Short mmCIF file of C-alpha atoms and ligand atoms in Angstrom, two decimals:
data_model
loop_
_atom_site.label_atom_id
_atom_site.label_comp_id
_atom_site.label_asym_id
_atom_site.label_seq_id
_atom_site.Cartn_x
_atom_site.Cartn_y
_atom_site.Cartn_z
CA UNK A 1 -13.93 2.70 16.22
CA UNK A 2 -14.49 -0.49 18.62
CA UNK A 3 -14.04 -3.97 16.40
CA UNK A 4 -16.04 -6.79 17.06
CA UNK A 5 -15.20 -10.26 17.87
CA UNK A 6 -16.58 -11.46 14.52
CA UNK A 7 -14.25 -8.29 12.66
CA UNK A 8 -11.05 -9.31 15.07
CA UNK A 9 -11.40 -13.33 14.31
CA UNK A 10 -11.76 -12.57 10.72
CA UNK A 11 -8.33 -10.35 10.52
CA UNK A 12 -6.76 -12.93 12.42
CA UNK A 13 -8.26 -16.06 10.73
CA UNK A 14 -8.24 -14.62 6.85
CA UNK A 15 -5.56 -12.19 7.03
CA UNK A 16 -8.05 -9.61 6.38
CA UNK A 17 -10.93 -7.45 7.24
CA UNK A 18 -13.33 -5.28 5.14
CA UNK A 19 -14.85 -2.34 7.85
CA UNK A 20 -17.99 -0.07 6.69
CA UNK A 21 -16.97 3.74 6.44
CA UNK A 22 -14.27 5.37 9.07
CA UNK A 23 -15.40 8.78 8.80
CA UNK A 24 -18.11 10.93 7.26
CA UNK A 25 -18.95 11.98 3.58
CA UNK A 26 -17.80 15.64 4.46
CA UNK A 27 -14.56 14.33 5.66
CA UNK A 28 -14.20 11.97 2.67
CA UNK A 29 -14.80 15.32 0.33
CA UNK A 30 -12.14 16.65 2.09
CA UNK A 31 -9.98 14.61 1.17
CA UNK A 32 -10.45 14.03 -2.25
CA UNK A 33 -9.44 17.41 -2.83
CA UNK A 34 -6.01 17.16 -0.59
CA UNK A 35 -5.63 13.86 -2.51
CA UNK A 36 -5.87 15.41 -6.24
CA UNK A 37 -3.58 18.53 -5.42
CA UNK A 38 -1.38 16.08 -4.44
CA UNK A 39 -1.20 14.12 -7.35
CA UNK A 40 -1.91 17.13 -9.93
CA UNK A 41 1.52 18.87 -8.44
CA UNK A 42 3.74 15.06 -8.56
CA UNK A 43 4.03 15.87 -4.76
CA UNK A 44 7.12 14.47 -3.79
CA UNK A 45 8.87 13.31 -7.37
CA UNK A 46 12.06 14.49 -7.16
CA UNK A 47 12.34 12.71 -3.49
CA UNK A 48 11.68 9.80 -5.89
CA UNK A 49 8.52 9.60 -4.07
CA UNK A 50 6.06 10.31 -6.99
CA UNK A 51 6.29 7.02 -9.75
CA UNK A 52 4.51 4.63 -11.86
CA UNK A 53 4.34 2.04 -9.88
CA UNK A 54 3.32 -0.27 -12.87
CA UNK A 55 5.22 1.32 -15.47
CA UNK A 56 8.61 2.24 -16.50
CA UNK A 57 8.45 5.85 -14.90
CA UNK A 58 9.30 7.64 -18.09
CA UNK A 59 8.78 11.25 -17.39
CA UNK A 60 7.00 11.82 -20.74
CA UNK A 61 4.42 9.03 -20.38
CA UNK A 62 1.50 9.04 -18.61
CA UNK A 63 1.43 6.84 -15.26
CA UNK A 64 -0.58 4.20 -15.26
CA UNK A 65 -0.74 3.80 -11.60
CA UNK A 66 0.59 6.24 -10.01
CA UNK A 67 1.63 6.50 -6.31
CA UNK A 68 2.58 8.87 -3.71
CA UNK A 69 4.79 7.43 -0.86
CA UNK A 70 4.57 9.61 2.48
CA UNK A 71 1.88 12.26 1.36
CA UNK A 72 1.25 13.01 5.00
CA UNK A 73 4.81 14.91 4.75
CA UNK A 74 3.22 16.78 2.10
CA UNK A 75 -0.28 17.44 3.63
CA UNK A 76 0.52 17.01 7.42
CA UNK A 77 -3.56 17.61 7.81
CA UNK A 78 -4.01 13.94 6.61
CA UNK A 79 -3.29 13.02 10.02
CA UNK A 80 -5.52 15.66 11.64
CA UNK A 81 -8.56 13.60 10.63
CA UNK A 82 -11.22 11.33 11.93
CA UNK A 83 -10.12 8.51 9.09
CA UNK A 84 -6.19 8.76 11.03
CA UNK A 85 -8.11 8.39 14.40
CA UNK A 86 -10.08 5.54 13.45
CA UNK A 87 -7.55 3.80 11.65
CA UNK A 88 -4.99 3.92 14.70
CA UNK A 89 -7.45 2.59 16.68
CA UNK A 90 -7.95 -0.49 14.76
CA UNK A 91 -4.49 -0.88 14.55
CA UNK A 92 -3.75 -1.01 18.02
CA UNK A 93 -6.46 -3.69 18.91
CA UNK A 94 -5.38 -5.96 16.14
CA UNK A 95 -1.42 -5.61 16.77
CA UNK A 96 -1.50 -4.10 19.96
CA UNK A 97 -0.95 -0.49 21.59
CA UNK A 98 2.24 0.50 21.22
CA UNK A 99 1.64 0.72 17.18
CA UNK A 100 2.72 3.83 15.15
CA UNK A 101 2.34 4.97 11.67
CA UNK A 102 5.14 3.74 9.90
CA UNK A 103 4.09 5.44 6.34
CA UNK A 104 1.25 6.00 4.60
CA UNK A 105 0.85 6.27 0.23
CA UNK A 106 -1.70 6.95 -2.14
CA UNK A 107 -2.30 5.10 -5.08
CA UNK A 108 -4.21 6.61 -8.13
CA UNK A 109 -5.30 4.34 -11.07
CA UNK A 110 -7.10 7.30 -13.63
CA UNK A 111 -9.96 6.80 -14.96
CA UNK A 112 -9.80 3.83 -18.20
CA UNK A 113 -6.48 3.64 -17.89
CA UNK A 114 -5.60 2.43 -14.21
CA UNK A 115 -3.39 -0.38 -14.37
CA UNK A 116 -3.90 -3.91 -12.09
CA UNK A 117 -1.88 -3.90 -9.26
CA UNK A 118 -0.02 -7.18 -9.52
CA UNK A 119 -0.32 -9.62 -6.50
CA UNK A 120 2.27 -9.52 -4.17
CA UNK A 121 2.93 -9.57 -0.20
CA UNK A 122 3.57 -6.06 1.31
CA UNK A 123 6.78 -7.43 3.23
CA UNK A 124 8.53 -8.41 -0.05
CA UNK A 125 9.20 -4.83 -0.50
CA UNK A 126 10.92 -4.61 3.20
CA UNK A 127 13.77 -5.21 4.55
CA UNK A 128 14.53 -8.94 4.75
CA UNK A 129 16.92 -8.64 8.02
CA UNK A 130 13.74 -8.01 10.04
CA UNK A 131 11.01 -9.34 11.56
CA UNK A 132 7.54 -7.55 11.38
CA UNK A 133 4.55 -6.83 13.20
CA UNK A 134 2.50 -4.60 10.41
CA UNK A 135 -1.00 -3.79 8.68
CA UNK A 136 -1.84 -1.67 6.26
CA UNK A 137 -5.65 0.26 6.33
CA UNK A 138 -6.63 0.42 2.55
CA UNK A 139 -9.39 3.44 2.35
CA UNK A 140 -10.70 3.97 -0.91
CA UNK A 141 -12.42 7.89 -1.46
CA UNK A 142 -14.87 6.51 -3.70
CA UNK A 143 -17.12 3.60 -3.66
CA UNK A 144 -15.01 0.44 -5.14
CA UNK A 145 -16.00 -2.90 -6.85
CA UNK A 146 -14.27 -4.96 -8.85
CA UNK A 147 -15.06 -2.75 -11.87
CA UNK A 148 -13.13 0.64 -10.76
CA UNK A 149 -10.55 -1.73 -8.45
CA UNK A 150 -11.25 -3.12 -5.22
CA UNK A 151 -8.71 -5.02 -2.99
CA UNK A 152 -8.88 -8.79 -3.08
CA UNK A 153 -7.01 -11.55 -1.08
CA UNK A 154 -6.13 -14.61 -0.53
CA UNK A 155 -7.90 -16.19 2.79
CA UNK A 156 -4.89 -17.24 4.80
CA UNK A 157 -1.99 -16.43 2.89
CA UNK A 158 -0.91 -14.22 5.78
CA UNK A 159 -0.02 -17.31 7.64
CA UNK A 160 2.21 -18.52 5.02
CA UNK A 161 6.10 -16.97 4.42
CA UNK A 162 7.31 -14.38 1.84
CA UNK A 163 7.06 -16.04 -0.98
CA UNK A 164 9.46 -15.14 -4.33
CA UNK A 165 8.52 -11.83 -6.27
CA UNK A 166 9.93 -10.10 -9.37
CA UNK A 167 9.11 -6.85 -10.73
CA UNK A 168 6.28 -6.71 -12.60
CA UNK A 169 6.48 -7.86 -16.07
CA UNK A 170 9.91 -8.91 -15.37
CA UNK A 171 11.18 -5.42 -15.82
CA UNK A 172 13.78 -4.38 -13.85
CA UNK A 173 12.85 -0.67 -14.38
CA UNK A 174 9.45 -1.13 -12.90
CA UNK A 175 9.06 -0.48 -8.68
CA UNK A 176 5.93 -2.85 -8.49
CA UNK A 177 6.17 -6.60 -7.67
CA UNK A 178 4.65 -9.77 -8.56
CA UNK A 179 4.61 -12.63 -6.27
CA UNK A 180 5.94 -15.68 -8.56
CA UNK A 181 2.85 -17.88 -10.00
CA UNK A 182 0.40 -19.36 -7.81
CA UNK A 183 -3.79 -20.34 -8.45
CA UNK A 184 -5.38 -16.94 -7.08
CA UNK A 185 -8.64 -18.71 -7.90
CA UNK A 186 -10.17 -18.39 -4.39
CA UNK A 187 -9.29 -15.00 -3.48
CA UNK A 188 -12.10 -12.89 -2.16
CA UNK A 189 -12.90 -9.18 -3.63
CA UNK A 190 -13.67 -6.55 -1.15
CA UNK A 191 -16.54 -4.04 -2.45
CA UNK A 192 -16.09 -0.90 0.17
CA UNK A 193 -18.32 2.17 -0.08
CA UNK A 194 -16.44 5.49 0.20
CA UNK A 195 -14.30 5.60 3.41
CA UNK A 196 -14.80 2.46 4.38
CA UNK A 197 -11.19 -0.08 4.70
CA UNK A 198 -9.79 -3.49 4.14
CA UNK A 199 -7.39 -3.85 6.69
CA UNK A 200 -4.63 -6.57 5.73
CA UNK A 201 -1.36 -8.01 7.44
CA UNK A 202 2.31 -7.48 5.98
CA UNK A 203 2.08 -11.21 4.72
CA UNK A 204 -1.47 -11.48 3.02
CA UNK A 205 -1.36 -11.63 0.03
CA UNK A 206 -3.84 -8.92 -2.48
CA UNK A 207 -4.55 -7.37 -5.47
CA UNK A 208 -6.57 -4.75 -7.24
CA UNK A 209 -7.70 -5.24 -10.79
CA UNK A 210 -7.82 -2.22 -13.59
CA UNK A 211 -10.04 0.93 -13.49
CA UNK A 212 -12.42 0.44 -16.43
CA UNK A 213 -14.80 3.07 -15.08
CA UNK A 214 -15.12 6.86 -16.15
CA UNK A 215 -14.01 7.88 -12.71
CA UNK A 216 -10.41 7.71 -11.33
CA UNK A 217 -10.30 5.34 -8.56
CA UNK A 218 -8.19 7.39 -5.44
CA UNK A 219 -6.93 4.89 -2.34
CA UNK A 220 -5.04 6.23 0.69
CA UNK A 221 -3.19 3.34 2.70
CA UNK A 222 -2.06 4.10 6.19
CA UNK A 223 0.59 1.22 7.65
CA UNK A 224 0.86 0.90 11.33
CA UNK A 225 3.27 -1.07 12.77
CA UNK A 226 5.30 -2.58 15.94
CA UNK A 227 9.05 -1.78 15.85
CA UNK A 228 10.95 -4.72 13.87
CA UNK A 229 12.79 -7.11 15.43
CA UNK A 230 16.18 -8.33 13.81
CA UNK A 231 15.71 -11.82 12.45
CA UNK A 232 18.01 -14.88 13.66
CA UNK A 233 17.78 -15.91 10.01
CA UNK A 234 18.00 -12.98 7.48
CA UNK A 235 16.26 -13.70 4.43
CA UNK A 236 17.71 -11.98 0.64
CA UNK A 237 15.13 -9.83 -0.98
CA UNK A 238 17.34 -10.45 -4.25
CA UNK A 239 14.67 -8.94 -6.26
CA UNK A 240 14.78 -5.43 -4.68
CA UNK A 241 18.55 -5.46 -4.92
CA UNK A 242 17.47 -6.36 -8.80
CA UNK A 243 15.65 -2.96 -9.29
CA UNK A 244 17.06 -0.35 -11.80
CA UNK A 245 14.25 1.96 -11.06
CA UNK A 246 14.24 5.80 -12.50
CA UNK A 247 12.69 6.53 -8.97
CA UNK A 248 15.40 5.04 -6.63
CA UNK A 249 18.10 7.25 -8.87
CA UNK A 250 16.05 10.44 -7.70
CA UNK A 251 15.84 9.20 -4.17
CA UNK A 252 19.82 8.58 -4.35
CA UNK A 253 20.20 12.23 -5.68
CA UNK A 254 18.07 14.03 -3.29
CA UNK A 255 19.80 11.95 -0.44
CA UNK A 256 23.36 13.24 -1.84
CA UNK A 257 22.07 16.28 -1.66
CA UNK A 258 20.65 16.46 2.19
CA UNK A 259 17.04 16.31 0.86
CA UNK A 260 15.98 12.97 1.83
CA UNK A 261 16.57 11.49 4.93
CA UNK A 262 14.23 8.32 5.29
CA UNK A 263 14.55 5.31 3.51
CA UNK A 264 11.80 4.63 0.92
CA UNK A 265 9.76 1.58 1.60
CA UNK A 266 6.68 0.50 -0.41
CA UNK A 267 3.83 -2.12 -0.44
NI1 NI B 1 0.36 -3.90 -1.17
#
């Protein structure tokens, strides 16, 4: 996967890129089905790794977006693939060579019901101590428009700092942020067919709108990254610390009990 000038000038101009398909149809079946066990077993729940990211998290409801954090760990053959290959080499010529694969997730929004996901920055989730070199490769397994819920953007937020979030709907039992009010008028939706990306940086900021189609709407998300640099000038995340999340209490309890040794980050 070799980017052109134009592709490279856009990430670093807009914050973003939109790329036409990584890998093959065959491939993209393949994953599909790796990406449904997945969610159709809660791979990874009681790691606290398996939640609503829009909702409350109450076991007896049904997610309206649900997300998988780490599902490599789960299916290691996610990384086996041409989509992995491709991705890590667009990493490395936007951020350099010495990238790795910090995480990846998955996030589902079924079929009528998929819930927006609010607009945020991916660093507001992080840790606010450090300083980051990051992207994240957005790969949807099905074509997306704005209809089903495509990524959009905001041209040039990426050069601009973290700005304030909250937790969506002001909830403090809800994982997902919302970056505090601000005119999204001009952001720019990103149509992809199947296995094609939007690449975006750490600070950009995006959103994806509802599923109102008859289809669920499946997205992988690889994040690549340089290692973090402490920052002269720490900034407070107060509205992670804010979180009362039914997730982060089964992350604490599988850490007590030698299950979980990574911290959980999100985005
Ligand atoms: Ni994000």
């Amino acid at each position: 996967m070799h980017l052109s000038a134009n592709q490279i000038a856009h990430y670093r101009n807009e914050g973003f890129v939109a790329l036409p398909p990584l890998t093959d149809p065959a491939e993209i079946a393949e994953l599909r089905a790796i990406y449904d066990s997945l969610f159709a077993r809660r791979a990874g729940r009681e790691l606290g790794e398996h939640f609503d990211l829009a909702g409350n998290d109450n076991d007896n409801a049904e997610p309206v977006l649900p997300q998988i954090l780490w599902p490599s760990r789960h299916a290691p053959e996610l990384l086996q693939t041409r989509l992995h290959a491709a991705a890590l080499a667009v990493a490395r010529q936007l951020i350099g060579e010495d990238v790795v694969m910090t995480f990846d997730h998955a996030i589902l929004k079924p079929a009528r019901i998929g819930a927006p996901a609010a607009w945020h920055q991916d660093e507001a989730y992080w840790d606010g101590d450090q300083d980051y070199s990051s992207l994240s490769i957005w790969t949807p397994l099905q074509d997306v428009d704005r209809v089903n819920g495509c990524m959009e953007f905001m041209p040039g937020s990426h050069r601009s700092e973290v700005r304030t979030h909250h937790s969506i709907g002001h909830d403090p039992l809800v994982h997902g942020l919302e970056a505090d009010a601000f005119d999204s008028a001009d952001a720019v939706p990103c149509p992809l067919l199947a296995g094609g990306a939007t690449v975006h940086d750490a600070r950009t900021l995006h959103y994806t709108g509802p599923n109102r189609s008859d289809a669920p709407r499946r997205a992988y998300i690889q994040v690549f990254s340089l290692p973090p640099r402490a920052r002269i000038a720490p900034r407070d995340f107060y509205w992670n610390r804010n979180k009362q999340t039914a997730r982060n209490q089964r992350a604490l309890a599988a850490t007590e009990a030698g299950l979980l040794d990574r911290r959980v980050p999100g985005g």
